[in-house]
Amino acid sequence: MSMPYYVAPEQAMKDRADFARKGIARGRALVAIRYIDGVVIVAENASQSLRKVSEIYDRIAFAGVGKYNEFDQLRVAGIRAAELTGYQYSRDDVDARSLANDYAQLLGNSFTHGMKPMEVEILVAEVGGDGSQDEMFHIMYDGTVIDRPNVCALGGESEAIQTRLASEFRDAMSLAEALKLGVNALSGADRALDAQSLEVAVLARGDRRRCFQRVGRDDVASMIAG
Amino acid sequence: MPVFQPQNDPGANFPLLLARAGLVPDDSFEGSVPPSPHATTCVALRYDNGVVMAGDRRATSGNLISHRTMEKVVEADRYSGVAIAGAAGPAIEMIRLFQVQLEYYEKVQGRSLSLEGKANQLSAMVRGNLPAAMQGMGVVPIFAGYDTAREVGRLWAYDMLGGRYEEREHVATGSGSLHAGTVIKVGYRADLSRDDAVMLVSRSLWEAADADSATGGPDVLRGIYPIVATIDADGWNLVGDAELAGVFESIRSLVTRGSAT
């Protein structure tokens, strides 16, 4: 009988983390920024139909980078968890923090016990009654949850993008200002991004129950130009 | 957080998800059901740009009025509405499940169900209520909406077994449906404007309330009016109480005209 090779736990975790990070770094990044009416999410995405950003519940949005089938599975799981809670109890009982915790459990479990870790990073954002109650949770491939108060970057080169965002962020920006900040942070100094390669959505406070809205490419183009 | 193997995945079907999560109550009960609130008259008709739906506000338990402000006509999603008559408890639960299902489907699939798909979905839910219907807890809804693909208003009537019948002009359900339906039948034209359609459904509910004890009329003292809503290319819109007060005031003047008061 052959014995399996001994691999130190530190090494096994490092290998898994390297594997996940490599997968995530291959994809394009996305950012989320708080603005005066809520949260705007800007993703670099050439596809019009395969979405990275989507609606989870009345005040909650989801965004994912990395392997599409994996974060899409997480997106649907989030919608299910939210709808089941809302149906069983009340729509007011659905919140981003408990969703983020559930996601963290799922990702953490897959990282330590799965055949392979999931090659994704996800964002769960929620708008509150006013800006001070907005929340953004950045969840890593290993289940680490980071609470981001104002800005959040996910995906390849996310550290550089996060730094660019944090240095330029101001409270109570307009949608156009926040969008421009997001686009500039994503593109960096060396290249420009146009509306055709962007997917933009907002969680906007207002009279409507459902706060999630996509921003069309024409509107994005005019806001970037303006 | 619910995660399923591909062969067990409930997809975009929320009732099936509830079943997989073990959250469906046991509906089998024996013996007779004690008197419980019943909802009554609802109507819907097509006008030139869409559909209008209306329902009175009364719920009755036997010969007692159990509720004066019931909302039997509700928004299902942006482009459709559902009206219910029958046992109030199962009906309210059915509407809630229907609303969640439409939104759940839209979010999971990234696009809304077609209007016909929504009508079919409701049909399955009515059929699912059959055991309760056999105990006198039947639910008979009306489904109406604006078909954004065909750019017309459409409406459907149902029976207690889940039978689904698309109607071209108008439909009425509940205990006052004979009176309300007759009023609409006499006054109906295919080119009714929105305002004329609102007037006609209001008149039909007034006549039903006048002849059927289970149908509530406008309660001017408390300011309670029927729920009237239009659905057209702009989506679902409730007709405000101020407008309805005016509509019923003109009905009053029609009804009392020439009388020796």
XYZ file of C-alpha atoms in Angstrom:
487
model
C 0.000 0.000 0.000
C 1.354 3.407 -0.932
C 1.366 6.124 1.677
C 0.252 9.652 0.695
C 2.989 12.224 0.879
C 2.953 14.372 3.991
C 2.095 18.001 3.226
C 2.351 20.517 6.047
C -0.970 22.319 6.672
C 0.728 25.685 6.108
C 1.873 24.507 2.707
C -1.546 23.026 1.806
C -3.328 26.276 2.673
C -0.783 28.339 0.823
C -1.133 26.170 -2.289
C -4.894 26.524 -2.192
C -4.716 30.265 -1.657
C -2.240 30.650 -4.551
C -4.526 28.596 -6.759
C -7.587 30.708 -5.914
C -5.703 33.992 -6.244
C -4.375 33.048 -9.671
C -7.868 32.241 -10.899
C -9.250 35.508 -9.561
C -6.386 37.597 -10.974
C -7.172 36.351 -14.487
C -10.574 38.101 -14.442
C -11.400 41.788 -14.644
C -11.932 43.835 -11.507
C -14.950 45.704 -10.152
C -15.468 48.495 -7.642
C -18.256 49.687 -5.381
C -18.463 53.241 -4.090
C -20.846 54.970 -1.726
C -22.485 58.082 -3.199
C -25.178 60.413 -1.985
C -28.170 58.174 -2.823
C -26.631 54.790 -2.052
C -23.993 52.577 -3.639
C -22.787 52.431 -7.231
C -21.101 49.280 -8.540
C -18.880 49.521 -11.600
C -17.565 46.350 -13.220
C -15.266 45.908 -16.170
C -17.331 43.547 -18.307
C -17.551 43.423 -22.077
C -20.571 41.104 -22.064
C -24.081 42.555 -22.107
C -25.740 39.354 -20.955
C -23.377 37.594 -18.563
C -23.705 39.775 -15.500
C -21.269 40.311 -12.681
C -23.579 42.603 -10.703
C -27.114 41.668 -9.734
C -30.020 42.133 -7.388
C -30.393 39.945 -4.312
C -33.224 41.619 -2.441
C -35.031 44.916 -1.932
C -31.987 46.797 -0.623
C -29.204 44.289 -1.285
C -26.958 43.787 -4.308
C -24.386 41.164 -5.181
C -21.251 41.384 -7.308
C -18.684 38.742 -8.073
C -15.349 38.396 -9.846
C -13.444 35.304 -10.879
C -14.955 32.141 -12.252
C -18.403 32.901 -13.662
C -20.159 29.608 -12.875
C -18.939 29.729 -9.289
C -20.022 33.254 -8.430
C -23.286 32.777 -10.306
C -24.002 29.762 -8.107
C -23.323 31.974 -5.081
C -25.590 34.691 -6.482
C -28.514 32.264 -6.790
C -27.820 30.834 -3.327
C -27.985 34.381 -1.944
C -31.295 35.123 -3.661
C -32.671 31.871 -2.272
C -31.495 32.548 1.277
C -32.920 36.081 1.162
C -36.268 35.095 -0.364
C -36.714 32.194 2.059
C -36.036 34.440 5.055
C -38.333 37.163 3.706
C -41.108 34.681 2.995
C -40.820 32.887 6.341
C -40.552 36.037 8.466
C -40.737 39.502 6.959
C -39.010 41.480 4.224
C -37.465 43.631 6.989
C -35.663 40.605 8.411
C -33.369 40.194 5.418
C -30.003 41.908 5.921
C -26.622 42.010 4.228
C -24.587 41.128 7.312
C -26.196 37.727 7.828
C -25.978 37.030 4.092
C -22.283 37.920 4.172
C -21.793 35.554 7.113
C -23.555 32.756 5.238
C -21.372 33.373 2.208
C -18.280 33.348 4.407
C -19.257 29.951 5.821
C -19.823 28.546 2.356
C -16.564 29.882 0.920
C -14.566 28.980 4.018
C -15.904 25.463 3.938
C -15.125 25.043 0.282
C -11.613 26.459 0.863
C -10.687 23.971 3.583
C -12.726 20.896 2.654
C -13.600 21.175 -1.018
C -11.893 19.459 -3.939
C -10.611 22.882 -4.885
C -11.259 26.342 -3.423
C -13.700 28.590 -5.263
C -11.891 31.045 -7.504
C -14.106 34.005 -6.609
C -14.332 37.149 -4.537
C -17.733 38.614 -3.890
C -19.331 41.797 -2.636
C -22.582 42.105 -0.708
C -23.864 45.689 -0.470
C -26.905 47.096 1.269
C -28.357 50.602 1.357
C -29.932 51.847 4.559
C -32.368 54.669 5.280
C -29.513 57.157 5.115
C -25.862 57.070 4.095
C -24.586 56.201 7.577
C -26.425 52.849 7.393
C -25.025 51.733 4.038
C -22.943 48.586 4.275
C -20.477 46.800 2.017
C -18.947 43.414 2.743
C -16.042 42.075 0.731
C -15.797 38.286 1.017
C -12.613 36.533 -0.072
C -12.116 33.090 -1.616
C -11.183 31.645 1.814
C -14.187 33.042 3.654
C -12.492 36.119 5.080
C -15.018 38.949 5.456
C -13.914 42.552 5.282
C -16.303 45.367 6.179
C -15.658 48.253 3.750
C -17.193 51.527 4.896
C -16.881 53.650 1.727
C -15.161 51.963 -1.173
C -14.429 48.399 -2.177
C -12.383 46.847 -4.979
C -12.505 43.188 -6.027
C -10.518 41.103 -8.475
C -7.157 41.367 -10.214
C -4.984 44.271 -8.935
C -7.612 45.032 -6.341
C -5.064 46.391 -3.870
C -3.837 49.081 -6.258
C -7.429 49.937 -7.207
C -8.475 50.082 -3.549
C -5.660 52.543 -2.843
C -6.694 54.747 -5.781
C -10.323 54.685 -4.621
C -9.553 55.429 -0.980
C -7.346 58.408 -1.797
C -9.972 60.057 -4.025
C -13.156 59.195 -2.132
C -15.278 62.019 -0.719
C -18.531 61.807 1.205
C -21.818 62.614 -0.570
C -20.576 62.474 -4.167
C -23.098 62.632 -7.006
C -23.675 59.498 -9.089
C -21.640 60.905 -12.005
C -18.737 61.821 -9.695
C -18.716 58.398 -8.058
C -18.959 56.692 -11.445
C -15.997 58.671 -12.807
C -13.974 57.855 -9.710
C -14.775 54.180 -10.195
C -13.878 54.157 -13.891
C -10.588 55.996 -13.308
C -9.653 53.681 -10.448
C -10.403 50.611 -12.587
C -8.492 51.816 -15.632
C -5.460 53.299 -13.861
C -3.299 55.965 -15.486
C -2.196 53.931 -18.523
C -5.459 53.198 -20.290
C -9.036 54.449 -20.684
C -12.272 52.496 -20.323
C -15.360 53.348 -22.338
C -19.008 52.627 -21.568
C -19.043 49.580 -23.868
C -16.730 47.676 -21.560
C -18.530 48.594 -18.332
C -21.410 47.125 -16.400
C -22.899 49.641 -13.974
C -25.672 49.275 -11.420
C -26.821 51.234 -8.392
C -28.585 50.580 -5.145
C -30.461 53.852 -4.817
C -32.532 54.993 -1.840
C -35.940 56.179 -2.902
C -39.665 55.572 -2.712
C -39.428 52.232 -4.484
C -39.203 48.987 -2.561
C -36.606 47.564 -4.941
C -33.522 49.763 -4.807
C -31.446 47.904 -7.400
C -31.281 49.452 -10.861
C -29.016 48.882 -13.819
C -27.557 51.962 -15.493
C -27.706 51.710 -19.286
C -24.571 52.105 -21.382
C -25.823 55.351 -22.952
C -26.340 56.905 -19.530
C -22.928 55.656 -18.422
C -21.312 57.188 -21.531
C -22.934 60.576 -20.973
C -22.011 60.619 -17.270
C -18.367 59.743 -18.001
C -18.195 62.403 -20.719
C -20.045 65.081 -18.705
C -27.507 29.066 2.766
C -29.286 26.636 0.437
C -26.992 24.946 -2.090
C -28.230 22.031 -4.203
C -26.729 19.307 -6.345
C -27.594 19.869 -10.023
C -30.093 16.978 -10.049
C -31.988 18.422 -7.029
C -31.778 22.081 -7.953
C -35.202 23.744 -7.798
C -34.188 26.298 -10.435
C -36.357 29.400 -10.648
C -39.348 27.692 -9.017
C -39.932 29.179 -5.560
C -42.680 26.757 -4.414
C -40.322 23.888 -5.235
C -37.548 25.643 -3.309
C -39.891 25.889 -0.300
C -40.578 22.174 -0.578
C -36.843 21.361 -0.805
C -36.230 23.544 2.248
C -38.994 21.692 4.125
C -41.103 24.814 4.602
C -44.410 23.709 3.085
C -47.115 23.335 5.745
C -49.130 20.136 5.870
C -52.358 21.032 4.100
C -54.213 17.811 4.758
C -56.941 18.310 7.326
C -60.139 16.442 7.966
C -63.536 17.526 9.205
C -65.275 20.744 8.337
C -63.683 24.158 8.485
C -65.343 26.625 10.889
C -66.677 29.851 9.350
C -63.713 31.952 8.298
C -63.417 35.218 6.405
C -64.374 35.142 2.752
C -63.595 37.802 0.204
C -66.088 38.701 -2.445
C -66.519 40.693 -5.616
C -63.734 41.520 -8.057
C -63.893 42.567 -11.702
C -61.449 43.335 -14.497
C -61.881 44.628 -18.016
C -59.808 45.648 -21.013
C -59.830 49.243 -22.195
C -58.087 50.827 -25.159
C -54.584 50.952 -23.593
C -54.591 48.242 -20.979
C -56.659 46.652 -18.255
C -58.432 47.940 -15.175
C -59.026 45.780 -12.085
C -61.303 46.516 -9.164
C -62.515 44.861 -5.990
C -64.668 45.816 -3.028
C -63.174 45.930 0.487
C -65.478 43.668 2.488
C -64.654 40.271 4.001
C -67.443 38.264 5.603
C -67.628 35.304 7.980
C -71.064 33.822 7.503
C -73.417 36.774 7.821
C -70.983 38.922 9.817
C -68.660 41.502 8.347
C -65.178 40.507 9.472
C -63.081 43.139 7.736
C -63.827 46.489 6.095
C -60.545 47.364 4.461
C -59.435 44.184 2.796
C -57.314 44.586 -0.328
C -58.387 41.915 -2.782
C -56.776 43.513 -5.793
C -53.005 43.579 -5.465
C -49.983 44.222 -7.611
C -48.364 40.937 -8.640
C -45.411 42.682 -10.239
C -44.874 45.855 -12.234
C -47.008 44.772 -15.211
C -49.609 42.518 -13.651
C -52.132 42.288 -10.881
C -54.226 39.636 -9.240
C -57.683 39.861 -7.704
C -59.135 37.224 -5.436
C -62.478 35.988 -4.255
C -63.035 33.078 -1.911
C -61.500 32.025 1.400
C -59.401 34.979 2.538
C -56.687 33.056 4.394
C -55.580 30.741 1.584
C -56.107 33.549 -0.938
C -53.788 35.985 0.857
C -51.183 33.271 1.233
C -51.518 32.356 -2.448
C -50.994 35.958 -3.524
C -47.931 36.305 -1.316
C -46.405 33.153 -2.758
C -47.289 34.303 -6.281
C -45.639 37.702 -5.781
C -42.486 36.116 -4.367
C -42.390 33.591 -7.202
C -42.578 36.262 -9.930
C -39.794 38.333 -8.390
C -37.697 35.263 -7.552
C -37.950 34.027 -11.136
C -36.998 37.435 -12.468
C -33.908 37.671 -10.257
C -32.679 34.113 -10.766
C -33.221 34.112 -14.543
C -32.363 37.752 -15.152
C -35.658 38.351 -16.985
C -39.367 38.356 -16.155
C -41.743 35.545 -16.962
C -43.974 36.243 -19.947
C -47.504 37.330 -19.051
C -48.830 33.972 -20.192
C -46.200 32.244 -18.065
C -47.408 34.187 -15.031
C -51.021 33.218 -15.744
C -49.952 29.570 -15.986
C -48.034 29.794 -12.745
C -51.106 31.100 -10.930
C -53.144 28.277 -12.421
C -50.827 25.731 -10.802
C -51.207 27.474 -7.439
C -55.013 27.442 -7.632
C -54.908 23.747 -8.495
C -52.577 23.175 -5.531
C -55.293 24.591 -3.281
C -57.766 21.924 -4.392
C -57.772 19.925 -1.106
C -58.733 23.109 0.767
C -61.288 23.961 -1.921
C -63.001 20.636 -1.245
C -63.461 21.858 2.351
C -65.140 25.049 1.202
C -61.935 27.095 1.214
C -61.726 27.633 -2.512
C -59.919 30.559 -4.096
C -61.004 31.969 -7.443
C -58.645 34.654 -8.725
C -58.558 36.954 -11.720
C -55.213 37.626 -13.316
C -54.695 40.663 -15.525
C -51.720 42.482 -16.915
C -50.072 44.344 -19.715
C -48.270 42.095 -22.171
C -45.129 44.087 -22.943
C -44.221 41.792 -25.847
C -47.587 42.138 -27.613
C -48.361 45.629 -26.237
C -51.916 44.801 -25.177
C -53.749 44.325 -21.913
C -54.832 40.727 -21.254
C -56.944 39.048 -18.595
C -57.672 35.581 -17.332
C -60.460 33.984 -15.332
C -59.938 30.818 -13.291
C -62.053 28.124 -11.779
C -61.437 26.375 -8.463
C -59.690 23.453 -10.161
C -57.038 25.677 -11.677
C -58.755 25.961 -15.049
C -57.523 29.054 -16.843
C -59.575 30.966 -19.392
C -58.321 33.991 -21.235
C -61.106 36.544 -21.665
C -61.174 39.152 -24.391
C -63.372 41.788 -22.767
C -64.130 41.468 -19.080
C -64.333 39.078 -16.168
C -65.960 39.057 -12.718
C -65.549 36.750 -9.739
C -67.066 36.323 -6.270
C -70.545 36.454 -4.780
C -71.480 39.759 -6.445
C -70.097 38.733 -9.825
C -73.502 38.197 -11.393
C -74.585 41.784 -10.773
C -71.190 43.362 -11.377
C -70.639 41.285 -14.510
C -74.012 42.262 -15.943
C -73.340 45.972 -15.454
C -70.017 45.646 -17.242
C -71.535 43.521 -19.999
C -74.136 46.163 -20.754
C -71.741 49.107 -20.587
C -68.730 47.517 -22.278
C -67.157 48.802 -25.479
C -63.754 47.768 -26.822
C -62.669 51.426 -27.170
C -63.399 52.467 -23.581
C -60.997 55.136 -22.367
C -59.203 54.722 -19.075
C -61.577 57.137 -17.294
C -64.666 55.428 -18.731
C -63.261 52.047 -17.688
C -62.689 53.278 -14.118
C -66.252 54.622 -14.083
C -67.696 51.347 -15.403
C -65.937 49.085 -12.874
C -66.895 51.439 -10.028
C -70.511 51.409 -11.151
C -70.445 47.612 -11.398
C -69.148 47.282 -7.828
C -71.756 49.725 -6.567
C -74.554 47.718 -8.187
C -73.115 44.485 -6.753
C -72.946 46.024 -3.268
C -76.497 47.230 -3.681
C -77.792 43.722 -4.362
C -75.321 41.376 -2.616
C -74.905 41.555 1.174
C -71.367 40.136 1.033
C -70.112 42.937 -1.218
C -69.194 46.231 0.431
C -70.057 49.556 -1.152
C -68.065 52.784 -0.866
C -67.867 53.785 2.817
C -67.996 57.583 2.587
C -68.159 58.013 6.359
C -64.783 56.317 6.826
C -63.375 57.267 3.431
C -63.011 53.632 2.337
C -63.352 53.090 -1.395
C -62.918 49.994 -3.545
C -59.416 49.223 -4.784
C -59.223 50.202 -8.443
C -55.999 49.865 -10.439
C -54.993 50.300 -14.051
C -52.209 48.391 -15.770
C -50.888 49.731 -19.063
C -47.545 50.452 -20.732
C -46.572 52.460 -17.602
C -47.241 49.435 -15.417
C -49.426 49.123 -12.334
C -51.125 52.291 -11.035
C -53.587 52.524 -8.169
C -56.444 54.941 -8.714
C -56.344 57.392 -5.792
C -59.157 57.790 -3.272
C -59.698 61.434 -4.287
C -60.432 60.381 -7.870
C -62.667 57.533 -6.692
C -64.587 59.918 -4.412
C -65.366 61.979 -7.514
C -66.337 58.886 -9.509
C -68.754 57.698 -6.812
C -70.141 61.200 -6.434
C -71.063 61.181 -10.133
C -72.557 57.684 -9.726
C -74.642 59.095 -6.859
C -75.955 61.881 -9.039
C -76.793 59.363 -11.813
C -78.593 57.064 -9.388
C -80.589 59.811 -7.660
C -81.379 61.836 -10.775
C -85.087 62.574 -11.023
C -85.901 60.977 -7.691
C -88.167 62.962 -5.389
C -85.684 63.702 -2.578
